[in-house]
mmCIF file of C-alpha atoms in Angstrom:
data_model
loop_
_atom_site.group_PDB
_atom_site.id
_atom_site.type_symbol
_atom_site.label_atom_id
_atom_site.label_comp_id
_atom_site.label_asym_id
_atom_site.label_seq_id
_atom_site.Cartn_x
_atom_site.Cartn_y
_atom_site.Cartn_z
ATOM 1 C CA UNK A 1 4.075 -44.710 36.761
ATOM 2 C CA UNK A 2 4.752 -47.198 33.981
ATOM 3 C CA UNK A 3 7.164 -46.726 31.107
ATOM 4 C CA UNK A 4 4.474 -45.556 28.648
ATOM 5 C CA UNK A 5 3.156 -42.958 31.140
ATOM 6 C CA UNK A 6 6.679 -41.666 31.609
ATOM 7 C CA UNK A 7 7.186 -41.205 27.894
ATOM 8 C CA UNK A 8 3.876 -39.357 27.608
ATOM 9 C CA UNK A 9 4.226 -37.154 30.692
ATOM 10 C CA UNK A 10 5.123 -34.158 28.538
ATOM 11 C CA UNK A 11 1.696 -34.390 26.887
ATOM 12 C CA UNK A 12 -0.078 -34.294 30.246
ATOM 13 C CA UNK A 13 2.076 -31.355 31.353
ATOM 14 C CA UNK A 14 1.180 -29.366 28.242
ATOM 15 C CA UNK A 15 -2.511 -30.177 28.586
ATOM 16 C CA UNK A 16 -2.445 -29.138 32.248
ATOM 17 C CA UNK A 17 -0.857 -25.839 31.217
ATOM 18 C CA UNK A 18 -3.608 -25.253 28.644
ATOM 19 C CA UNK A 19 -6.229 -25.848 31.338
ATOM 20 C CA UNK A 20 -4.588 -23.344 33.697
ATOM 21 C CA UNK A 21 -4.452 -20.762 30.886
ATOM 22 C CA UNK A 22 -8.135 -21.351 29.937
ATOM 23 C CA UNK A 23 -7.015 -22.549 26.502
ATOM 24 C CA UNK A 24 -8.151 -26.158 26.645
ATOM 25 C CA UNK A 25 -10.357 -27.335 23.774
ATOM 26 C CA UNK A 26 -13.094 -29.940 24.215
ATOM 27 C CA UNK A 27 -15.399 -31.783 21.822
ATOM 28 C CA UNK A 28 -19.083 -31.250 22.664
ATOM 29 C CA UNK A 29 -21.854 -33.480 21.248
ATOM 30 C CA UNK A 30 -24.233 -31.473 19.061
ATOM 31 C CA UNK A 31 -27.293 -31.991 16.882
ATOM 32 C CA UNK A 32 -28.195 -29.205 14.444
ATOM 33 C CA UNK A 33 -31.889 -28.246 14.386
ATOM 34 C CA UNK A 34 -33.983 -26.056 12.066
ATOM 35 C CA UNK A 35 -34.244 -22.233 12.057
ATOM 36 C CA UNK A 36 -30.835 -21.649 13.606
ATOM 37 C CA UNK A 37 -31.037 -23.851 16.701
ATOM 38 C CA UNK A 38 -28.768 -26.637 17.971
ATOM 39 C CA UNK A 39 -28.660 -29.140 20.817
ATOM 40 C CA UNK A 40 -25.195 -28.945 22.424
ATOM 41 C CA UNK A 41 -24.259 -31.009 25.451
ATOM 42 C CA UNK A 42 -27.921 -31.896 25.942
ATOM 43 C CA UNK A 43 -29.104 -28.239 25.911
ATOM 44 C CA UNK A 44 -31.207 -26.600 23.210
ATOM 45 C CA UNK A 45 -29.496 -23.367 22.145
ATOM 46 C CA UNK A 46 -29.779 -20.623 19.573
ATOM 47 C CA UNK A 47 -26.908 -21.469 17.230
ATOM 48 C CA UNK A 48 -24.664 -18.421 16.866
ATOM 49 C CA UNK A 49 -21.561 -20.548 16.323
ATOM 50 C CA UNK A 50 -22.147 -22.152 12.904
ATOM 51 C CA UNK A 51 -20.875 -21.230 9.431
ATOM 52 C CA UNK A 52 -24.195 -22.372 7.914
ATOM 53 C CA UNK A 53 -24.732 -18.820 6.683
ATOM 54 C CA UNK A 54 -27.565 -19.439 4.226
ATOM 55 C CA UNK A 55 -29.217 -22.161 6.311
ATOM 56 C CA UNK A 56 -28.737 -24.791 3.593
ATOM 57 C CA UNK A 57 -27.514 -27.621 5.804
ATOM 58 C CA UNK A 58 -30.037 -30.469 5.831
ATOM 59 C CA UNK A 59 -30.063 -34.158 6.819
ATOM 60 C CA UNK A 60 -30.131 -36.833 4.131
ATOM 61 C CA UNK A 61 -33.737 -38.059 4.223
ATOM 62 C CA UNK A 62 -35.565 -40.467 1.888
ATOM 63 C CA UNK A 63 -36.779 -37.691 -0.449
ATOM 64 C CA UNK A 64 -33.292 -36.223 -0.854
ATOM 65 C CA UNK A 65 -31.783 -39.655 -1.411
ATOM 66 C CA UNK A 66 -34.300 -40.330 -4.173
ATOM 67 C CA UNK A 67 -33.339 -37.006 -5.759
ATOM 68 C CA UNK A 68 -29.675 -38.054 -5.646
ATOM 69 C CA UNK A 69 -30.529 -41.380 -7.282
ATOM 70 C CA UNK A 70 -32.273 -39.587 -10.139
ATOM 71 C CA UNK A 71 -29.428 -37.088 -10.415
ATOM 72 C CA UNK A 72 -26.845 -39.884 -10.634
ATOM 73 C CA UNK A 73 -28.728 -41.450 -13.536
ATOM 74 C CA UNK A 74 -28.112 -38.268 -15.529
ATOM 75 C CA UNK A 75 -24.374 -38.990 -15.268
ATOM 76 C CA UNK A 76 -24.879 -42.644 -16.188
ATOM 77 C CA UNK A 77 -23.755 -43.460 -12.669
ATOM 78 C CA UNK A 78 -25.005 -44.515 -9.231
ATOM 79 C CA UNK A 79 -25.067 -42.935 -5.785
ATOM 80 C CA UNK A 80 -21.575 -43.823 -4.532
ATOM 81 C CA UNK A 81 -20.689 -43.435 -0.844
ATOM 82 C CA UNK A 82 -16.951 -43.838 -1.463
ATOM 83 C CA UNK A 83 -14.347 -43.276 -4.153
ATOM 84 C CA UNK A 84 -11.684 -45.698 -2.800
ATOM 85 C CA UNK A 85 -8.652 -43.906 -4.284
ATOM 86 C CA UNK A 86 -7.209 -40.764 -5.804
ATOM 87 C CA UNK A 87 -8.861 -39.557 -9.003
ATOM 88 C CA UNK A 88 -5.490 -39.986 -10.724
ATOM 89 C CA UNK A 89 -5.381 -43.647 -9.693
ATOM 90 C CA UNK A 90 -8.980 -44.796 -9.663
ATOM 91 C CA UNK A 91 -10.241 -42.794 -12.617
ATOM 92 C CA UNK A 92 -12.460 -39.747 -12.833
ATOM 93 C CA UNK A 93 -16.154 -40.356 -12.156
ATOM 94 C CA UNK A 94 -18.133 -38.321 -14.758
ATOM 95 C CA UNK A 95 -19.736 -36.156 -12.075
ATOM 96 C CA UNK A 96 -16.386 -34.583 -11.113
ATOM 97 C CA UNK A 97 -15.587 -33.257 -14.558
ATOM 98 C CA UNK A 98 -19.102 -32.036 -15.266
ATOM 99 C CA UNK A 99 -19.368 -30.273 -11.921
ATOM 100 C CA UNK A 100 -15.945 -28.639 -12.269
ATOM 101 C CA UNK A 101 -16.760 -27.388 -15.757
ATOM 102 C CA UNK A 102 -20.049 -25.828 -14.633
ATOM 103 C CA UNK A 103 -18.539 -24.371 -11.481
ATOM 104 C CA UNK A 104 -15.696 -22.773 -13.455
ATOM 105 C CA UNK A 105 -18.300 -21.068 -15.662
ATOM 106 C CA UNK A 106 -20.061 -19.837 -12.519
ATOM 107 C CA UNK A 107 -16.775 -18.432 -11.178
ATOM 108 C CA UNK A 108 -15.861 -16.902 -14.534
ATOM 109 C CA UNK A 109 -12.609 -18.852 -14.819
ATOM 110 C CA UNK A 110 -11.143 -21.238 -17.364
ATOM 111 C CA UNK A 111 -11.152 -24.281 -15.119
ATOM 112 C CA UNK A 112 -11.761 -25.629 -11.621
ATOM 113 C CA UNK A 113 -10.450 -28.429 -9.408
ATOM 114 C CA UNK A 114 -12.241 -29.969 -6.416
ATOM 115 C CA UNK A 115 -10.237 -30.672 -3.242
ATOM 116 C CA UNK A 116 -11.307 -32.731 -0.242
ATOM 117 C CA UNK A 117 -11.532 -29.745 2.124
ATOM 118 C CA UNK A 118 -10.359 -26.186 2.593
ATOM 119 C CA UNK A 119 -7.265 -27.047 4.604
ATOM 120 C CA UNK A 120 -6.051 -29.432 1.905
ATOM 121 C CA UNK A 121 -6.862 -26.934 -0.826
ATOM 122 C CA UNK A 122 -4.855 -24.115 0.767
ATOM 123 C CA UNK A 123 -1.864 -26.266 1.682
ATOM 124 C CA UNK A 124 -1.849 -27.923 -1.745
ATOM 125 C CA UNK A 125 -2.278 -24.754 -3.797
ATOM 126 C CA UNK A 126 0.290 -22.630 -1.973
ATOM 127 C CA UNK A 127 2.952 -25.334 -1.751
ATOM 128 C CA UNK A 128 2.538 -25.889 -5.506
ATOM 129 C CA UNK A 129 2.746 -22.244 -6.563
ATOM 130 C CA UNK A 130 5.825 -21.315 -4.527
ATOM 131 C CA UNK A 131 8.863 -23.047 -3.091
ATOM 132 C CA UNK A 132 12.227 -22.454 -1.510
ATOM 133 C CA UNK A 133 13.653 -19.010 -2.444
ATOM 134 C CA UNK A 134 10.187 -17.668 -3.374
ATOM 135 C CA UNK A 135 8.273 -15.017 -1.413
ATOM 136 C CA UNK A 136 4.743 -15.070 -0.004
ATOM 137 C CA UNK A 137 3.093 -11.876 1.226
ATOM 138 C CA UNK A 138 0.367 -12.862 3.662
ATOM 139 C CA UNK A 139 -2.088 -10.815 5.726
ATOM 140 C CA UNK A 140 -1.240 -11.193 9.406
ATOM 141 C CA UNK A 141 -4.745 -12.508 10.170
ATOM 142 C CA UNK A 142 -4.957 -15.072 7.369
ATOM 143 C CA UNK A 143 -6.408 -18.471 8.267
ATOM 144 C CA UNK A 144 -4.153 -21.143 9.789
ATOM 145 C CA UNK A 145 -4.459 -23.295 6.646
ATOM 146 C CA UNK A 146 -2.845 -20.490 4.637
ATOM 147 C CA UNK A 147 -0.056 -20.176 7.196
ATOM 148 C CA UNK A 148 0.527 -23.934 7.087
ATOM 149 C CA UNK A 149 0.526 -23.920 3.286
ATOM 150 C CA UNK A 150 3.281 -21.302 3.308
ATOM 151 C CA UNK A 151 5.251 -23.337 5.841
ATOM 152 C CA UNK A 152 4.982 -26.480 3.713
ATOM 153 C CA UNK A 153 6.065 -24.564 0.619
ATOM 154 C CA UNK A 154 9.337 -23.511 2.317
ATOM 155 C CA UNK A 155 8.912 -20.084 0.783
ATOM 156 C CA UNK A 156 9.722 -17.020 2.862
ATOM 157 C CA UNK A 157 6.617 -15.937 4.777
ATOM 158 C CA UNK A 158 6.428 -12.136 4.733
ATOM 159 C CA UNK A 159 3.463 -11.007 6.840
ATOM 160 C CA UNK A 160 1.909 -7.583 6.381
ATOM 161 C CA UNK A 161 -0.193 -5.795 8.973
ATOM 162 C CA UNK A 162 -3.883 -6.598 8.716
ATOM 163 C CA UNK A 163 -5.365 -4.816 5.670
ATOM 164 C CA UNK A 164 -2.487 -2.312 5.742
ATOM 165 C CA UNK A 165 -1.765 -1.583 2.075
ATOM 166 C CA UNK A 166 1.027 0.887 2.835
ATOM 167 C CA UNK A 167 2.852 -1.827 4.744
ATOM 168 C CA UNK A 168 2.255 -4.364 1.965
ATOM 169 C CA UNK A 169 3.654 -1.975 -0.629
ATOM 170 C CA UNK A 170 6.693 -1.237 1.493
ATOM 171 C CA UNK A 171 7.426 -4.958 1.758
ATOM 172 C CA UNK A 172 6.865 -5.543 -1.962
ATOM 173 C CA UNK A 173 9.095 -2.624 -2.919
ATOM 174 C CA UNK A 174 11.976 -4.091 -0.881
ATOM 175 C CA UNK A 175 11.619 -7.580 -2.356
ATOM 176 C CA UNK A 176 14.072 -9.006 -4.884
ATOM 177 C CA UNK A 177 12.424 -8.293 -8.268
ATOM 178 C CA UNK A 178 13.828 -11.552 -9.671
ATOM 179 C CA UNK A 179 12.091 -13.735 -7.087
ATOM 180 C CA UNK A 180 8.649 -15.228 -7.598
ATOM 181 C CA UNK A 181 6.094 -13.401 -5.465
ATOM 182 C CA UNK A 182 2.665 -14.561 -4.269
ATOM 183 C CA UNK A 183 0.162 -12.414 -2.392
ATOM 184 C CA UNK A 184 -2.463 -14.408 -0.509
ATOM 185 C CA UNK A 185 -5.413 -13.130 1.509
ATOM 186 C CA UNK A 186 -8.696 -14.191 2.995
ATOM 187 C CA UNK A 187 -11.564 -12.186 1.544
ATOM 188 C CA UNK A 188 -13.563 -12.387 4.792
ATOM 189 C CA UNK A 189 -11.371 -12.908 7.857
ATOM 190 C CA UNK A 190 -12.812 -15.770 9.872
ATOM 191 C CA UNK A 191 -12.193 -14.484 13.404
ATOM 192 C CA UNK A 192 -12.756 -10.754 12.776
ATOM 193 C CA UNK A 193 -15.425 -10.524 10.093
ATOM 194 C CA UNK A 194 -13.394 -7.817 8.346
ATOM 195 C CA UNK A 195 -13.137 -7.604 4.548
ATOM 196 C CA UNK A 196 -9.938 -7.541 2.476
ATOM 197 C CA UNK A 197 -9.311 -4.395 0.374
ATOM 198 C CA UNK A 198 -9.175 -6.371 -2.878
ATOM 199 C CA UNK A 199 -9.008 -3.389 -5.223
ATOM 200 C CA UNK A 200 -5.843 -2.082 -3.556
ATOM 201 C CA UNK A 201 -4.301 -5.556 -3.407
ATOM 202 C CA UNK A 202 -4.931 -6.061 -7.126
ATOM 203 C CA UNK A 203 -3.258 -2.726 -7.896
ATOM 204 C CA UNK A 204 -0.161 -3.749 -5.899
ATOM 205 C CA UNK A 205 -0.133 -7.209 -7.467
ATOM 206 C CA UNK A 206 -0.038 -5.649 -10.928
ATOM 207 C CA UNK A 207 2.517 -3.009 -9.973
ATOM 208 C CA UNK A 208 5.011 -5.496 -8.531
ATOM 209 C CA UNK A 209 4.380 -8.487 -10.801
ATOM 210 C CA UNK A 210 3.045 -10.843 -8.146
ATOM 211 C CA UNK A 211 0.537 -13.673 -8.350
ATOM 212 C CA UNK A 212 -2.619 -13.229 -6.287
ATOM 213 C CA UNK A 213 -4.576 -15.943 -4.498
ATOM 214 C CA UNK A 214 -7.755 -15.274 -2.522
ATOM 215 C CA UNK A 215 -9.568 -17.504 -0.037
ATOM 216 C CA UNK A 216 -13.337 -17.086 -0.477
ATOM 217 C CA UNK A 217 -14.261 -19.629 2.218
ATOM 218 C CA UNK A 218 -16.437 -17.207 4.205
ATOM 219 C CA UNK A 219 -17.638 -15.034 1.327
ATOM 220 C CA UNK A 220 -18.674 -17.778 -1.112
ATOM 221 C CA UNK A 221 -22.444 -18.035 -1.311
ATOM 222 C CA UNK A 222 -22.859 -14.799 0.650
ATOM 223 C CA UNK A 223 -21.450 -12.179 -1.757
ATOM 224 C CA UNK A 224 -21.971 -11.764 -5.483
ATOM 225 C CA UNK A 225 -25.102 -11.716 -7.628
ATOM 226 C CA UNK A 226 -25.391 -15.511 -7.406
ATOM 227 C CA UNK A 227 -23.096 -16.064 -4.447
ATOM 228 C CA UNK A 228 -19.857 -16.311 -6.465
ATOM 229 C CA UNK A 229 -17.899 -14.542 -3.725
ATOM 230 C CA UNK A 230 -16.441 -11.175 -2.780
ATOM 231 C CA UNK A 231 -14.111 -10.877 -5.791
ATOM 232 C CA UNK A 232 -17.095 -11.169 -8.113
ATOM 233 C CA UNK A 233 -19.203 -8.710 -6.104
ATOM 234 C CA UNK A 234 -16.542 -5.993 -6.520
ATOM 235 C CA UNK A 235 -15.865 -6.791 -10.191
ATOM 236 C CA UNK A 236 -12.364 -8.223 -9.768
ATOM 237 C CA UNK A 237 -12.912 -11.817 -10.878
ATOM 238 C CA UNK A 238 -10.514 -11.583 -13.799
ATOM 239 C CA UNK A 239 -7.772 -9.986 -11.703
ATOM 240 C CA UNK A 240 -7.367 -12.950 -9.360
ATOM 241 C CA UNK A 241 -4.930 -15.695 -10.377
ATOM 242 C CA UNK A 242 -6.266 -18.391 -8.048
ATOM 243 C CA UNK A 243 -9.667 -18.457 -6.372
ATOM 244 C CA UNK A 244 -9.979 -20.894 -3.486
ATOM 245 C CA UNK A 245 -13.206 -21.565 -1.632
ATOM 246 C CA UNK A 246 -15.099 -24.163 0.351
ATOM 247 C CA UNK A 247 -18.452 -25.933 0.156
ATOM 248 C CA UNK A 248 -18.630 -26.440 3.927
ATOM 249 C CA UNK A 249 -20.005 -23.071 5.012
ATOM 250 C CA UNK A 250 -22.696 -21.171 3.064
ATOM 251 C CA UNK A 251 -23.079 -24.182 0.732
ATOM 252 C CA UNK A 252 -23.945 -26.386 3.717
ATOM 253 C CA UNK A 253 -21.941 -29.406 2.459
ATOM 254 C CA UNK A 254 -18.264 -30.366 2.348
ATOM 255 C CA UNK A 255 -15.259 -29.989 0.096
ATOM 256 C CA UNK A 256 -13.315 -27.164 -1.515
ATOM 257 C CA UNK A 257 -12.131 -25.904 -4.895
ATOM 258 C CA UNK A 258 -9.459 -24.016 -6.759
ATOM 259 C CA UNK A 259 -10.587 -21.989 -9.768
ATOM 260 C CA UNK A 260 -8.413 -20.156 -12.252
ATOM 261 C CA UNK A 261 -6.874 -20.238 -15.700
ATOM 262 C CA UNK A 262 -6.840 -23.703 -17.279
ATOM 263 C CA UNK A 263 -3.022 -23.678 -17.199
ATOM 264 C CA UNK A 264 -3.067 -23.046 -13.438
ATOM 265 C CA UNK A 265 -5.494 -25.900 -12.796
ATOM 266 C CA UNK A 266 -3.520 -28.302 -14.986
ATOM 267 C CA UNK A 267 -0.424 -27.356 -12.997
ATOM 268 C CA UNK A 268 -2.209 -28.065 -9.683
ATOM 269 C CA UNK A 269 -3.368 -31.475 -10.909
ATOM 270 C CA UNK A 270 0.286 -32.333 -11.472
ATOM 271 C CA UNK A 271 1.829 -30.602 -8.460
ATOM 272 C CA UNK A 272 -0.652 -30.297 -5.556
ATOM 273 C CA UNK A 273 0.294 -33.125 -3.222
ATOM 274 C CA UNK A 274 -2.929 -32.788 -1.197
ATOM 275 C CA UNK A 275 -4.844 -33.543 -4.398
ATOM 276 C CA UNK A 276 -2.564 -36.204 -5.842
ATOM 277 C CA UNK A 277 -1.994 -38.278 -2.716
ATOM 278 C CA UNK A 278 -5.456 -38.486 -1.179
ATOM 279 C CA UNK A 279 -8.659 -40.404 -1.800
ATOM 280 C CA UNK A 280 -11.103 -38.133 -3.600
ATOM 281 C CA UNK A 281 -14.436 -36.979 -2.227
ATOM 282 C CA UNK A 282 -17.197 -39.574 -2.688
ATOM 283 C CA UNK A 283 -19.357 -38.786 -5.745
ATOM 284 C CA UNK A 284 -22.398 -38.493 -3.457
ATOM 285 C CA UNK A 285 -20.741 -35.496 -1.781
ATOM 286 C CA UNK A 286 -20.362 -33.821 -5.172
ATOM 287 C CA UNK A 287 -24.062 -34.519 -5.753
ATOM 288 C CA UNK A 288 -24.887 -32.873 -2.423
ATOM 289 C CA UNK A 289 -22.760 -29.837 -3.302
ATOM 290 C CA UNK A 290 -24.430 -29.576 -6.714
ATOM 291 C CA UNK A 291 -27.858 -29.816 -5.058
ATOM 292 C CA UNK A 292 -27.131 -26.951 -2.645
ATOM 293 C CA UNK A 293 -25.233 -24.936 -5.249
ATOM 294 C CA UNK A 294 -28.512 -24.567 -7.150
ATOM 295 C CA UNK A 295 -30.067 -23.095 -4.008
ATOM 296 C CA UNK A 296 -27.097 -20.768 -3.546
ATOM 297 C CA UNK A 297 -27.430 -19.395 -7.083
ATOM 298 C CA UNK A 298 -31.162 -18.828 -6.641
ATOM 299 C CA UNK A 299 -30.918 -17.735 -3.014
ATOM 300 C CA UNK A 300 -31.150 -13.962 -3.421
ATOM 301 C CA UNK A 301 -33.656 -13.753 -0.570
ATOM 302 C CA UNK A 302 -31.322 -15.726 1.687
ATOM 303 C CA UNK A 303 -28.472 -13.277 1.111
ATOM 304 C CA UNK A 304 -30.791 -10.315 1.706
ATOM 305 C CA UNK A 305 -32.240 -11.750 4.920
ATOM 306 C CA UNK A 306 -28.771 -12.710 6.154
ATOM 307 C CA UNK A 307 -27.557 -9.135 5.791
ATOM 308 C CA UNK A 308 -30.617 -7.872 7.669
ATOM 309 C CA UNK A 309 -29.885 -10.270 10.523
ATOM 310 C CA UNK A 310 -26.221 -9.182 10.540
ATOM 311 C CA UNK A 311 -27.186 -5.530 11.001
ATOM 312 C CA UNK A 312 -29.660 -6.446 13.750
ATOM 313 C CA UNK A 313 -27.078 -8.332 15.830
ATOM 314 C CA UNK A 314 -24.010 -6.207 15.189
ATOM 315 C CA UNK A 315 -25.723 -2.868 15.786
ATOM 316 C CA UNK A 316 -27.471 -4.254 18.864
ATOM 317 C CA UNK A 317 -24.134 -5.314 20.353
ATOM 318 C CA UNK A 318 -22.591 -1.932 19.592
ATOM 319 C CA UNK A 319 -25.509 -0.103 21.224
ATOM 320 C CA UNK A 320 -24.948 -2.167 24.369
ATOM 321 C CA UNK A 321 -21.312 -1.045 24.417
ATOM 322 C CA UNK A 322 -19.563 -4.216 23.257
ATOM 323 C CA UNK A 323 -16.388 -4.149 21.168
ATOM 324 C CA UNK A 324 -17.126 -5.843 17.827
ATOM 325 C CA UNK A 325 -13.831 -4.841 16.206
ATOM 326 C CA UNK A 326 -13.830 -4.174 12.463
ATOM 327 C CA UNK A 327 -16.627 -6.600 11.567
ATOM 328 C CA UNK A 328 -18.317 -5.853 8.238
ATOM 329 C CA UNK A 329 -19.807 -9.268 7.526
ATOM 330 C CA UNK A 330 -21.879 -12.121 8.946
ATOM 331 C CA UNK A 331 -19.006 -12.872 11.354
ATOM 332 C CA UNK A 332 -19.304 -10.662 14.448
ATOM 333 C CA UNK A 333 -16.663 -10.986 17.184
ATOM 334 C CA UNK A 334 -17.331 -9.789 20.709
ATOM 335 C CA UNK A 335 -13.796 -8.988 21.830
ATOM 336 C CA UNK A 336 -13.159 -9.409 25.569
ATOM 337 C CA UNK A 337 -9.374 -9.843 25.795
ATOM 338 C CA UNK A 338 -8.868 -11.943 28.916
ATOM 339 C CA UNK A 339 -9.038 -15.730 28.431
ATOM 340 C CA UNK A 340 -10.691 -16.515 31.772
ATOM 341 C CA UNK A 341 -13.477 -13.957 31.427
ATOM 342 C CA UNK A 342 -14.057 -14.997 27.830
ATOM 343 C CA UNK A 343 -14.569 -18.631 28.854
ATOM 344 C CA UNK A 344 -16.873 -17.622 31.730
ATOM 345 C CA UNK A 345 -18.881 -15.371 29.408
ATOM 346 C CA UNK A 346 -19.213 -18.126 26.786
ATOM 347 C CA UNK A 347 -20.173 -20.734 29.399
ATOM 348 C CA UNK A 348 -22.842 -18.424 30.832
ATOM 349 C CA UNK A 349 -24.391 -17.856 27.403
ATOM 350 C CA UNK A 350 -24.467 -21.584 26.689
ATOM 351 C CA UNK A 351 -25.968 -22.384 30.087
ATOM 352 C CA UNK A 352 -28.764 -19.927 29.286
ATOM 353 C CA UNK A 353 -29.428 -21.048 25.724
ATOM 354 C CA UNK A 354 -27.048 -19.322 23.270
ATOM 355 C CA UNK A 355 -24.350 -21.367 21.532
ATOM 356 C CA UNK A 356 -21.374 -19.012 21.282
ATOM 357 C CA UNK A 357 -17.857 -20.393 21.484
ATOM 358 C CA UNK A 358 -14.868 -18.776 23.191
ATOM 359 C CA UNK A 359 -12.003 -18.227 20.751
ATOM 360 C CA UNK A 360 -8.593 -17.864 22.386
ATOM 361 C CA UNK A 361 -4.916 -17.739 21.411
ATOM 362 C CA UNK A 362 -3.286 -19.082 19.322
ATOM 363 C CA UNK A 363 -6.369 -18.854 17.068
ATOM 364 C CA UNK A 364 -6.418 -15.094 17.762
ATOM 365 C CA UNK A 365 -3.559 -12.859 18.984
ATOM 366 C CA UNK A 366 -2.654 -12.774 22.685
ATOM 367 C CA UNK A 367 -4.928 -10.428 24.638
ATOM 368 C CA UNK A 368 -7.686 -10.589 22.008
ATOM 369 C CA UNK A 369 -9.793 -13.530 23.227
ATOM 370 C CA UNK A 370 -13.375 -13.256 22.069
ATOM 371 C CA UNK A 371 -16.738 -14.861 21.590
ATOM 372 C CA UNK A 372 -17.378 -15.245 17.861
ATOM 373 C CA UNK A 373 -20.975 -14.888 16.665
ATOM 374 C CA UNK A 374 -22.053 -16.009 13.187
ATOM 375 C CA UNK A 375 -25.408 -15.293 11.588
ATOM 376 C CA UNK A 376 -27.720 -17.392 9.409
ATOM 377 C CA UNK A 377 -30.481 -16.430 7.024
ATOM 378 C CA UNK A 378 -32.757 -18.758 9.006
ATOM 379 C CA UNK A 379 -32.386 -16.912 12.316
ATOM 380 C CA UNK A 380 -35.669 -15.347 13.403
ATOM 381 C CA UNK A 381 -35.797 -11.694 14.476
ATOM 382 C CA UNK A 382 -37.454 -12.524 17.795
ATOM 383 C CA UNK A 383 -34.785 -15.105 18.621
ATOM 384 C CA UNK A 384 -31.972 -12.644 17.948
ATOM 385 C CA UNK A 385 -33.714 -9.973 20.046
ATOM 386 C CA UNK A 386 -33.900 -12.465 22.930
ATOM 387 C CA UNK A 387 -30.221 -13.356 22.449
ATOM 388 C CA UNK A 388 -29.170 -9.698 22.484
ATOM 389 C CA UNK A 389 -30.928 -9.218 25.814
ATOM 390 C CA UNK A 390 -29.145 -12.252 27.278
ATOM 391 C CA UNK A 391 -25.765 -11.139 25.912
ATOM 392 C CA UNK A 392 -26.214 -7.677 27.439
ATOM 393 C CA UNK A 393 -27.064 -9.188 30.843
ATOM 394 C CA UNK A 394 -23.981 -11.402 30.613
ATOM 395 C CA UNK A 395 -21.841 -8.421 29.662
ATOM 396 C CA UNK A 396 -22.916 -6.558 32.802
ATOM 397 C CA UNK A 397 -22.496 -9.650 34.991
ATOM 398 C CA UNK A 398 -18.878 -10.113 33.940
ATOM 399 C CA UNK A 399 -18.090 -6.362 33.773
ATOM 400 C CA UNK A 400 -17.450 -6.434 30.023
ATOM 401 C CA UNK A 401 -19.721 -3.412 29.443
#
């Protein structure tokens, strides 16, 4: 063994341990097809593993490129594949400001700021709003990007039990009233499909003088009259201090945003390191988001069909005897528990034509390994009926039901 191998042996040891624990992660080649199908590892499968909830993902063909060229002319610009620097260094292409203004109106807020992706948005927002000696109250099942944002902020991370408002109030009541407090929650929890009790959280935020940030990554496009998100659908838009969301799921594109009072957004422009110190999204990506955003706003039928498909799959799994946890949304977990059986179950489904990925610790708590299903508006009823039959057969084969 050479010197380099010796210095890297600890990596191999850790990877070997992950393999033995059925926690190893691998990259699989995939090509997304129409109507909810995908080619993964050379096999054609029904895609029940994508966040393309409204089915808006599409390849850039000649017709779409021509549309982008015409759209760019409206901004007295060109289709630009790169931005080459931070917006604070390189200048602000007109499309950024115009998009952010329109999107803020859509969200019902004073202003909006585009980030490169959801991870950078959450880490940048949270580490700007709070710091050392401040307090963050975070749902135990919040996304890893929220957890990492709290860690980077150096604030005290006070976790409350999932959706447990009594526990949250107990923690808030014990907190130093002179310290800055931030409550942060996903609106739709990405591994469980459960929904945050926003009304109760808003009441506690007001009672204890905290700021409130919500992550609409999995509810944007899906909830609200025009897809504005869960907060809008329950009439609480004006009660949220910072709305964060992504364009990479129901919007079928890439990027993320923070929306809120103009003062808040101005503060983030000056303080959010993940915005300040990174090259901005290429203008062509903003054009793609704008293109699909129009379809989101007009996509009432997509949201209706999606909910119908959700009921079909979730209720079918429950009738077969599977544990789908507290799912209330287009994310439906099939909770198995044991890592090894979860991997075998997932592999069997993929070998027989259903793309469904095993999710294991640390992404979910120990003993709660699962296969996570996600629905699209473009899934056909007959395809889901076929998938349910296959899933039931797999459940019996591996003694899950």
